[in-house]
Coordinates of C-alpha atoms in Angstrom, one line a residue:
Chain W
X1 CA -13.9 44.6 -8.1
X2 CA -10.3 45.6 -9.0
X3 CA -8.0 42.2 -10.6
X4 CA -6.0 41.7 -7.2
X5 CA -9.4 41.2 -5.0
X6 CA -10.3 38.8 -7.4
X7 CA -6.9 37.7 -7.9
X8 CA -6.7 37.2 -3.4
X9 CA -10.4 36.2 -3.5
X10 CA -9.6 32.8 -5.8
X11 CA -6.3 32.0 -4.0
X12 CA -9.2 31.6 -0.8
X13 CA -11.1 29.6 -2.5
X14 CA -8.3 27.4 -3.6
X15 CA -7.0 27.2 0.0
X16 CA -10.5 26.1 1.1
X17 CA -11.2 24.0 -1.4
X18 CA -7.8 22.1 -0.9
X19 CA -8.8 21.9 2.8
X20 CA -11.8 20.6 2.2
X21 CA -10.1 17.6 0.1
X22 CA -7.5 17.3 2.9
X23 CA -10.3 16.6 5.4
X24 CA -12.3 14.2 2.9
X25 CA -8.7 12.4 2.6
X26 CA -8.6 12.0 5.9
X27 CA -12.0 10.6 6.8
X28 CA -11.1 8.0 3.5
X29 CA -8.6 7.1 5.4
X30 CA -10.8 6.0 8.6
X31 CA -13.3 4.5 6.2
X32 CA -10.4 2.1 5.2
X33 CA -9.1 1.3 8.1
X34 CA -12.9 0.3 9.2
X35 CA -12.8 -2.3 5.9
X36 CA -10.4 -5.5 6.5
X37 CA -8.7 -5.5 3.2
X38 CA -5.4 -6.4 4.8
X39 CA -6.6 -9.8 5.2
X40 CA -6.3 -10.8 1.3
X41 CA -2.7 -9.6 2.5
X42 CA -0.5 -7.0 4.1
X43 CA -0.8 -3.9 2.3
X44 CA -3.8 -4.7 0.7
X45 CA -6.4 -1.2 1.0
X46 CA -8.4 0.2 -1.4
X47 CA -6.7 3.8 -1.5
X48 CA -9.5 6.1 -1.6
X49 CA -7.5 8.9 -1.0
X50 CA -6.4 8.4 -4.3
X51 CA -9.2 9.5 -5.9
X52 CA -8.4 13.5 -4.8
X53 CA -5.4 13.4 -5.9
X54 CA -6.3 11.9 -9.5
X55 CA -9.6 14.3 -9.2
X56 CA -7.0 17.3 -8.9
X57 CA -4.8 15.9 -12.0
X58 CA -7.8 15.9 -14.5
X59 CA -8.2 19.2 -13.0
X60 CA -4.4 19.6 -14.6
X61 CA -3.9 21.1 -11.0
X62 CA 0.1 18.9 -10.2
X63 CA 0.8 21.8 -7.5
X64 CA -2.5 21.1 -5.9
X65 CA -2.7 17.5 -6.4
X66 CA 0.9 17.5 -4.8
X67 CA 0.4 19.5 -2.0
X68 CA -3.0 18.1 -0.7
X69 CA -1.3 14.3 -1.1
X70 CA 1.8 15.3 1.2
X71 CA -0.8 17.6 3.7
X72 CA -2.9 14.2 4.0
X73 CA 0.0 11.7 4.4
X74 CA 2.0 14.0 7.1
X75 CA -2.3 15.0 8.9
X76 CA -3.2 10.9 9.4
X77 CA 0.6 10.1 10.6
X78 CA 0.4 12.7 12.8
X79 CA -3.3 11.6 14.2
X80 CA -3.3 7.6 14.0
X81 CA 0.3 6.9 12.4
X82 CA 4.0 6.6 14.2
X83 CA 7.3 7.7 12.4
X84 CA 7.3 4.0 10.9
X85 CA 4.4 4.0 9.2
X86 CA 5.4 7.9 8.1
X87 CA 8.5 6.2 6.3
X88 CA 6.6 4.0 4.3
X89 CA 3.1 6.3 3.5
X90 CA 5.5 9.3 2.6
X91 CA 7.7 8.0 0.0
X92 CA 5.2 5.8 -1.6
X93 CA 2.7 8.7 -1.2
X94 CA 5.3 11.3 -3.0
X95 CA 6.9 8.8 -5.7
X96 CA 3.3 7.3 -6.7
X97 CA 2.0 11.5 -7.4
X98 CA 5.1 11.9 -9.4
X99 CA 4.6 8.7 -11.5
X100 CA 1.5 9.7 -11.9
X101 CA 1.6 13.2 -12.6
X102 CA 4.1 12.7 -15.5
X103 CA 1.8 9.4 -16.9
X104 CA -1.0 12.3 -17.2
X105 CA 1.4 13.4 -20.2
X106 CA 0.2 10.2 -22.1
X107 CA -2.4 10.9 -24.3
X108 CA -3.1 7.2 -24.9
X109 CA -4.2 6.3 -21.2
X110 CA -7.3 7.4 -19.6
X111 CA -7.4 8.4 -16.0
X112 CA -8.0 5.1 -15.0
X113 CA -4.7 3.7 -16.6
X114 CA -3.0 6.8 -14.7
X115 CA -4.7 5.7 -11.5
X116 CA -3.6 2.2 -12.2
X117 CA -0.4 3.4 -12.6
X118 CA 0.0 5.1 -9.5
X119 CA -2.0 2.3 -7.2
X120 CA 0.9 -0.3 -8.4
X121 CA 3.9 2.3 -8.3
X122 CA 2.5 2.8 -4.5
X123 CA 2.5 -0.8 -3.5
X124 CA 5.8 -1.5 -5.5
X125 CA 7.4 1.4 -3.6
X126 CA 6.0 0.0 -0.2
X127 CA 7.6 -3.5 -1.2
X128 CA 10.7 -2.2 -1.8
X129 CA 10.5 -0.2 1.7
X130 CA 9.5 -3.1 3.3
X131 CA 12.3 -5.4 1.7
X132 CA 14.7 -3.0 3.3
X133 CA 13.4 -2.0 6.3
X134 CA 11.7 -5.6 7.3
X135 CA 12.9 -8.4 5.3
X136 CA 13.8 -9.9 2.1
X137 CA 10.6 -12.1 2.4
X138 CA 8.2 -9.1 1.9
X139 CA 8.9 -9.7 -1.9
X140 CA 6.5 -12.9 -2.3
X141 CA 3.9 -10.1 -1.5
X142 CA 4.4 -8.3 -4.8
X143 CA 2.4 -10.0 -7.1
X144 CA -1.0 -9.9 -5.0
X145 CA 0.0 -6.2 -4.2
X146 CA 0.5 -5.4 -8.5
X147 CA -3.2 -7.3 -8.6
X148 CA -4.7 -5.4 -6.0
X149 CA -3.0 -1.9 -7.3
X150 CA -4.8 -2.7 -10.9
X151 CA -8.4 -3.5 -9.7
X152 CA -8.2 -0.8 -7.0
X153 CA -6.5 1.6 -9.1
X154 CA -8.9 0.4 -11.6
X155 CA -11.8 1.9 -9.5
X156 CA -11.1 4.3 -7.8
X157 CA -9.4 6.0 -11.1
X158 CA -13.2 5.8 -12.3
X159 CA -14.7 7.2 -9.1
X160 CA -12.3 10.0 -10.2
X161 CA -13.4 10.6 -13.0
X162 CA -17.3 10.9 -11.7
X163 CA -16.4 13.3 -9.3
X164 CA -15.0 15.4 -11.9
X165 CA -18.2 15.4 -13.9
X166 CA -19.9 16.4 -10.6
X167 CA -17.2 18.6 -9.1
X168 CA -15.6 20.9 -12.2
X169 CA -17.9 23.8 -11.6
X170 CA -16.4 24.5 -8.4
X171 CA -12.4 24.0 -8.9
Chain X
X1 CA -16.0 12.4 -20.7
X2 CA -12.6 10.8 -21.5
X3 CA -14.1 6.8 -21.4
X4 CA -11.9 3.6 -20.9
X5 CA -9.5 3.6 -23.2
X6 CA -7.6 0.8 -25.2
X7 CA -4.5 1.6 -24.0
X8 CA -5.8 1.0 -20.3
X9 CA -7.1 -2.1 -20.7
X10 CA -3.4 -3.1 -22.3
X11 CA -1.9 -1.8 -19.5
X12 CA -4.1 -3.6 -16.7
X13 CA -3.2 -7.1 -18.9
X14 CA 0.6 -6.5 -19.1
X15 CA 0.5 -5.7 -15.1
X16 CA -1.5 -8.8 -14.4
X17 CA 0.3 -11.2 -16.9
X18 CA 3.3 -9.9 -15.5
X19 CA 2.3 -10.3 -11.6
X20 CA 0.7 -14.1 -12.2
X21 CA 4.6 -14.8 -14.2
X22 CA 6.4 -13.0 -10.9
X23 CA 3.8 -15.5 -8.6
X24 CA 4.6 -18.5 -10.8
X25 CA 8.3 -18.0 -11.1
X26 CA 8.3 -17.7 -6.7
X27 CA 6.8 -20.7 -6.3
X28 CA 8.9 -22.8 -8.4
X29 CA 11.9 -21.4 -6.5
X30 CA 10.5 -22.2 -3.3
X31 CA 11.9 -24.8 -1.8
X32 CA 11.3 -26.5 1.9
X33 CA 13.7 -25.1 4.3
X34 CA 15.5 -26.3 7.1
X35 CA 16.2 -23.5 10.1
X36 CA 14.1 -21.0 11.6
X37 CA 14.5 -17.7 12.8
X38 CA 13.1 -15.7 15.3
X39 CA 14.1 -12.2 15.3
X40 CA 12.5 -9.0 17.3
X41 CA 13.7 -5.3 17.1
X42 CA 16.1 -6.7 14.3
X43 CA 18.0 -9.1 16.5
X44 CA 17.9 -12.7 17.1
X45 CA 16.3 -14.5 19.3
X46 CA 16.0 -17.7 18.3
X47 CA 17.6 -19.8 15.4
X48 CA 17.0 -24.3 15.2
X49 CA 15.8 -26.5 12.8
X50 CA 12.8 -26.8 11.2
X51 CA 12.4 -30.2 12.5
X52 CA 13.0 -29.2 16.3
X53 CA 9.7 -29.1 18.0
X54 CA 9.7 -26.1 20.1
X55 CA 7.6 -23.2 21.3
X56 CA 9.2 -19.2 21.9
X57 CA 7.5 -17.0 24.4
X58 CA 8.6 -13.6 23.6
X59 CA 7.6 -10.3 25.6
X60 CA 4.3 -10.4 22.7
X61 CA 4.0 -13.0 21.0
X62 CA 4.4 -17.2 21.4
X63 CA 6.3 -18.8 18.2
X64 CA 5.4 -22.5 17.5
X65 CA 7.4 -24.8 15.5
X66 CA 5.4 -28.3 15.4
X67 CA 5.8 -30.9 12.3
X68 CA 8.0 -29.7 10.3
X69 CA 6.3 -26.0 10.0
X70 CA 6.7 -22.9 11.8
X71 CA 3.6 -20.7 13.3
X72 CA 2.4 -18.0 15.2
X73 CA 0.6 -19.1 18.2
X74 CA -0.5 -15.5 19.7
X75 CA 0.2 -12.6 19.8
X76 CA -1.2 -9.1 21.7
X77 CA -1.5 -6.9 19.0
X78 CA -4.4 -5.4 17.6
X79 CA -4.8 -6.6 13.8
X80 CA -4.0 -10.2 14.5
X81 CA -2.0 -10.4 10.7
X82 CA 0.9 -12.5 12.1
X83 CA -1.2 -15.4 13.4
X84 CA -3.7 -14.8 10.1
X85 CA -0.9 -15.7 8.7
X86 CA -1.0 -19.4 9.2
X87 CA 1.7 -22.0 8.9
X88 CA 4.8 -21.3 7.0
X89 CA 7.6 -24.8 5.7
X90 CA 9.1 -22.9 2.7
X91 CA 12.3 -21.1 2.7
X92 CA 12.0 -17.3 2.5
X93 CA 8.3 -17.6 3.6
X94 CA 7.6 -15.6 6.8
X95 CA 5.8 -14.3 9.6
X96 CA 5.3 -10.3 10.2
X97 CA 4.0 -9.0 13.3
X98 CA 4.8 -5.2 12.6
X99 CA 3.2 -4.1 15.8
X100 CA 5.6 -5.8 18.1
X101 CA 8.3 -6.1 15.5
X102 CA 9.0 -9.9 15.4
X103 CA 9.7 -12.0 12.5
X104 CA 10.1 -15.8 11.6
X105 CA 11.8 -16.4 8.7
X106 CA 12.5 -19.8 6.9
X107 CA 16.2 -20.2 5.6

């Protein structure tokens, strides 16, 4: 096989594999919805989808982890979301990858601290959105939001971290 | 397999720490307020004291202000947060319903 079949024939595999994780994201997504987090308090979920897109950084794959985040945020708006709830999953979607991506670049923290870092940059953003777009009250929210972001964060940085001992052979 | 490492569990403490200081330092600054507010779609629809017994029926949702504490009564919305909520006294606690867009808000 000449270089540029194999060259096209991995650029396939990448788009399927990062469809693949776009669907998985997705169905997270439902599974949350089906588990009443929100009753410890607005905002409150455990952010499975989260787990791709710190699967994909360990993979030291930003591009990828990037693209399937803002495919999955713009997919669930457009199936069970409105414009509203697009405003507030987009930029904390898009500001939490950043913040992670560039945390991956400390050598100290594990992917769990990146994950943790990225679960409370995602509900800090939301606050902030909220504050704004809601009211000034949302605030009192924001320490049981920085909780939730470590133990969630917390696990599902770890559940990352499994997959990628079970997935690596195939990204 | 990169494990747990100290500076994560450092991290998770600071972020904790620092969310249980942000929780302590709200409550001492809350103090019992006096007026309500009721707004929908941003705007106003109703503003009175605290210690006005009344009751709102909006479009979606019935707003109860009974002894000295402000409530939502019902509402038609699917995840029922707003009247999980329970009964609010303290100013700049409040109410969300995001589905139908109200608010009640302690000043």
């Amino acid at each position: 096989m000449s270089s540029k079949q194999s060259d096209n024939r991995n650029r396939v595999t990448a788009v399927c594999i990062y469809a693949l994780f776009c669907c998985a994201c997705l169905i997270f997504g439902y599974v949350e919805s089906v588990i009443p987090t929100t009753l410890i308090a607005p905002g409150v979920k455990l952010g499975l989808s989260n787990s791709v897109a710190i699967l994909l950084l360990i993979n030291k794959d930003i591009k990828g982890a990037f693209a399937v985040n803002t495919a999955r945020i713009l997919l669930s708006a457009l199936l069970f979301g409105s414009p509203f709830s697009l405003l507030f999953s987009l930029t904390a979607g898009v500001i939490s990858i950043i913040v992670s991506a560039l945390s991956f670049k400390i050598k100290a923290l594990s992917p769990i601290g990146v994950s943790i870092i990225g679960a409370v940059t995602h509900n800090i953003v939301q606050i902030i959105i909220a504050c704004f777009v809601v009211s000034l009250g949302c605030v009192y929210y924001l320490p049981i939001l920085v909780v939730s972001g470590v133990v969630t964060g917390g696990a599902i940085g770890f559940l990352a971290m499994l997959l990628f001992e079970k997935l690596k052979k195939i990204l | 397999m990169k494990k747990l490492k100290k500076a994560d569990i450092i991290l998770a403490m600071c972020l904790i720490i620092a969310a249980f200081a942000l929780f302590i330092t709200f409550y001492l600054f809350k103090t019992s307020g006096k007026k309500v507010i009721v707004r929908q779609n941003n705007k106003t629809v109703y503003s009175g004291l605290l210690s006005n017994d009344n009751q709102i029926n909006l479009k979606h949702n019935t707003v109860v202000i009974k002894d000295n504490k402000a409530y939502m009564k019902c509402a038609d919305c699917k995840n029922q947060i707003c009247v999980k909520t329970g009964k609010i006294s303290k100013s700049g606690e409040t109410v969300v319903c995001l589905p139908n867009k109200v608010i009640i808000e302690i000043e």
